[in-house]
Amino acid sequence: MSLQDYESVIGLEVHVELNTKHKAFCECSTAFGAPPNSQVCPVCLAMPGALPVLNREVVDSAIKAGIATHCTIEHFSRFDRKNYFYPDLPKAYQITQNDFPICTNGYVEVAAGENLRRIRISQIHMEEDAGKLIHHADGTEIDCNRCGVPLLEIVSEPDARSAEEAVAYLRKLRAMVRYTGISDGRMNEGSLRCDVNLSVRKKGEEAFGTRVEIKNINSFNFVARAIESEFKRQVDLLENDGTIVQETRRFDEKSGQTYAMRSKENAADYRYFPDPDLVPVRVTDEEIEEIRTSIPRMADERSAFYTDVYKLTAYEAERLTEDKEMSDFFETAVSHTRYPKTLVSLILADISPLFTEEMAEVPVSPSSLGSLSDLLGDDEINSSTGRRILKELLVKDFDPVAYVKEHELAQINDRGVLQPVVGAAVEANARAVKDFLSGKETALRAIIGFVMKQTQGRANPVLAETMIRELIAKAN
Ligand code: ADP
Ligand code: ZN
Ligand code: MG
């Protein structure tokens, strides 16, 4: 038996920090980076007798997330208290939704090769964040600014079967929170946090194995590495007659291994009960419909449209819709070109990093990029000229058609014009011609290079190659 005989079964619990102005149950600001304990009040500090009032914006955000992930939005949901003691939790309980979450039974689709796979979402619920402990050499301080900041927890069914699928699912969720505008979804800043539940089983088996939970992983890359290493650890245990203990583990970024943190607590340990200070949350059909019409088309829908209409591959469509700004950019640019596929390669190769690195501005305008795609698609310019123009467009926008005229960059597709250059090239590269004739195909490159150089890179390289072959064949 080896690793290939096993598969991993993965369920993800994702926490999304919402970008509401105020906290979930009080009027305190949620702004990041304020001095410690400057954004607190009797409610979020748990003073006796202070009463929470639900911020309705949190409910709207949850509904948006639910609609975007095909969930049922429940007309009735309720808050529970999850009791545990920790210094960053002044109330000694977290307000969350256990028995009646606001959204249930949804899914997102992820690309798995050329196919789509559904990862089901069992529920989305609203809850509050805890504070932060700041450790120093001589002690620990508590900052309660984050106490009561609203979170959504999105719980998946154990449907993912590999690190790639788990990461694709997370990317989809990040896109979803950005499309709906409920969070910036930045993993490195903690606004998207992920717990990975993982068990292994022999391929072909139905029953799930014992699962381990890996807490609080803060990048896609670490999620993938944690899954790979935990998968190996569990298979190794099973192969050597060990047993897997249900426990909570931590991923260590330096060693790339997971470590035991504590044995898994049961729901019973938390003594959940309905929060008597908060009224149940009621949502009407009208409210749901109003929110439905307010959210933009999601990545899934756009993806399906792109593969249908523009014949993009599932991979291209997925990449393009990962970021809403990038997808919006494509939709504007595509109306300016007859060559969507060319446009997509330009965006994915050279422009996408600008969106994902979250630089404030993408200098090139959608219409210029559309024109550039036309110039390339129509063979007006060759690809190296295209690359050269794009490089300049990424500094400052201009009209590529006028630019090509002004700088005489148009590709030479005219046999008559190329004829003398090709003749000279063959003459000047007698050695390469000889090598080519003795079977060394790559020797042609030197001759093509000569033609390109003579034409300042403007010759159509495919035509040049054809003509060189013809000339050599004729002469020998
Ligand atoms: P808990 O009550 O301990 O939080 P849940 O039933 O809510 O457990 O599940 C938490 C997460 O664990 C979910 O994402 C779920 O899909 C996942 N999960 C449950 N069973 C397994 C399993 N056998 N292997 C992998 N993941 C699992
Ligand atoms: Zn407060
Ligand atoms: Mg749970």
Short mmCIF file of N, CA and C in Angstrom, two decimals, residues 336-339 342 346 368-383 385-386 389 393 398-405 409-411 413:
data_model
loop_
_atom_site.label_atom_id
_atom_site.label_comp_id
_atom_site.label_asym_id
_atom_site.label_seq_id
_atom_site.Cartn_x
_atom_site.Cartn_y
_atom_site.Cartn_z
N HIS A 336 -14.15 45.67 -27.28
CA HIS A 336 -13.29 46.46 -28.17
C HIS A 336 -12.41 45.57 -29.04
N THR A 337 -12.66 44.28 -29.07
CA THR A 337 -11.81 43.42 -29.90
C THR A 337 -12.60 42.31 -30.57
N ARG A 338 -12.06 41.82 -31.68
CA ARG A 338 -12.65 40.66 -32.35
C ARG A 338 -11.91 39.40 -31.94
N TYR A 339 -10.93 39.50 -31.05
CA TYR A 339 -10.12 38.35 -30.67
C TYR A 339 -10.09 38.15 -29.15
N THR A 342 -7.09 36.18 -27.65
CA THR A 342 -5.84 36.94 -27.60
C THR A 342 -5.86 37.89 -26.42
N LEU A 346 -3.34 38.10 -23.06
CA LEU A 346 -2.66 39.32 -22.62
C LEU A 346 -2.98 39.62 -21.16
N SER A 368 -7.73 50.26 -25.09
CA SER A 368 -6.40 50.11 -25.68
C SER A 368 -6.01 48.64 -25.75
N LEU A 369 -6.32 47.91 -24.72
CA LEU A 369 -5.96 46.50 -24.72
C LEU A 369 -6.76 45.75 -25.78
N GLY A 370 -8.01 46.18 -25.97
CA GLY A 370 -8.83 45.61 -27.04
C GLY A 370 -8.19 45.88 -28.40
N SER A 371 -7.75 47.12 -28.66
CA SER A 371 -7.11 47.44 -29.95
C SER A 371 -5.84 46.63 -30.14
N LEU A 372 -5.07 46.50 -29.07
CA LEU A 372 -3.83 45.73 -29.17
C LEU A 372 -4.14 44.27 -29.57
N SER A 373 -5.21 43.72 -28.99
CA SER A 373 -5.60 42.35 -29.34
C SER A 373 -5.96 42.26 -30.82
N ASP A 374 -6.64 43.28 -31.34
CA ASP A 374 -6.99 43.29 -32.76
C ASP A 374 -5.74 43.35 -33.63
N LEU A 375 -4.80 44.21 -33.26
CA LEU A 375 -3.56 44.33 -34.03
C LEU A 375 -2.85 42.97 -34.10
N LEU A 376 -2.84 42.27 -32.98
CA LEU A 376 -2.19 40.96 -32.94
C LEU A 376 -3.00 39.94 -33.72
N GLY A 377 -4.31 39.94 -33.47
CA GLY A 377 -5.18 38.95 -34.11
C GLY A 377 -5.20 39.11 -35.63
N ASP A 378 -5.12 40.33 -36.10
CA ASP A 378 -5.12 40.59 -37.54
C ASP A 378 -3.74 40.46 -38.17
N ASP A 379 -2.75 40.06 -37.36
CA ASP A 379 -1.38 39.94 -37.87
C ASP A 379 -0.78 41.27 -38.30
N GLU A 380 -1.34 42.34 -37.78
CA GLU A 380 -0.80 43.67 -38.10
C GLU A 380 0.56 43.87 -37.44
N ILE A 381 0.70 43.27 -36.25
CA ILE A 381 1.99 43.30 -35.57
C ILE A 381 2.31 41.89 -35.11
N ASN A 382 3.59 41.59 -34.93
CA ASN A 382 3.91 40.26 -34.43
C ASN A 382 3.97 40.28 -32.90
N SER A 383 4.16 39.08 -32.32
CA SER A 383 4.00 39.00 -30.86
C SER A 383 5.09 39.76 -30.11
N THR A 385 6.52 42.58 -31.06
CA THR A 385 6.09 43.98 -31.07
C THR A 385 4.95 44.18 -30.08
N GLY A 386 4.03 43.20 -30.04
CA GLY A 386 2.89 43.27 -29.11
C GLY A 386 3.37 43.38 -27.68
N ILE A 389 4.78 46.84 -27.05
CA ILE A 389 3.75 47.87 -26.88
C ILE A 389 3.05 47.74 -25.52
N LEU A 393 2.33 50.32 -22.53
CA LEU A 393 0.96 50.61 -22.08
C LEU A 393 0.82 50.46 -20.57
N PHE A 398 -2.13 54.71 -24.17
CA PHE A 398 -2.17 55.45 -25.44
C PHE A 398 -2.91 54.60 -26.46
N ASP A 399 -3.10 55.15 -27.66
CA ASP A 399 -3.81 54.40 -28.69
C ASP A 399 -2.82 53.55 -29.49
N PRO A 400 -2.88 52.23 -29.36
CA PRO A 400 -1.90 51.36 -30.01
C PRO A 400 -1.91 51.48 -31.54
N VAL A 401 -3.07 51.73 -32.15
CA VAL A 401 -3.13 51.81 -33.61
C VAL A 401 -2.31 53.00 -34.11
N ALA A 402 -2.53 54.16 -33.50
CA ALA A 402 -1.77 55.35 -33.88
C ALA A 402 -0.29 55.15 -33.61
N TYR A 403 0.01 54.49 -32.50
CA TYR A 403 1.40 54.26 -32.09
C TYR A 403 2.14 53.41 -33.12
N VAL A 404 1.47 52.35 -33.58
CA VAL A 404 2.09 51.45 -34.56
C VAL A 404 2.39 52.21 -35.85
N LYS A 405 1.45 53.07 -36.26
CA LYS A 405 1.65 53.88 -37.47
C LYS A 405 2.83 54.81 -37.29
N LEU A 409 5.70 50.24 -36.89
CA LEU A 409 5.91 48.94 -36.28
C LEU A 409 5.13 47.82 -36.95
N ALA A 410 4.37 48.21 -37.99
CA ALA A 410 3.49 47.21 -38.61
C ALA A 410 4.31 46.01 -39.08
N GLN A 411 3.75 44.85 -38.90
CA GLN A 411 4.43 43.62 -39.30
C GLN A 411 4.55 43.57 -40.83
N ASN A 413 4.18 41.59 -43.88
CA ASN A 413 3.56 40.34 -44.33
C ASN A 413 3.69 40.20 -45.85
#
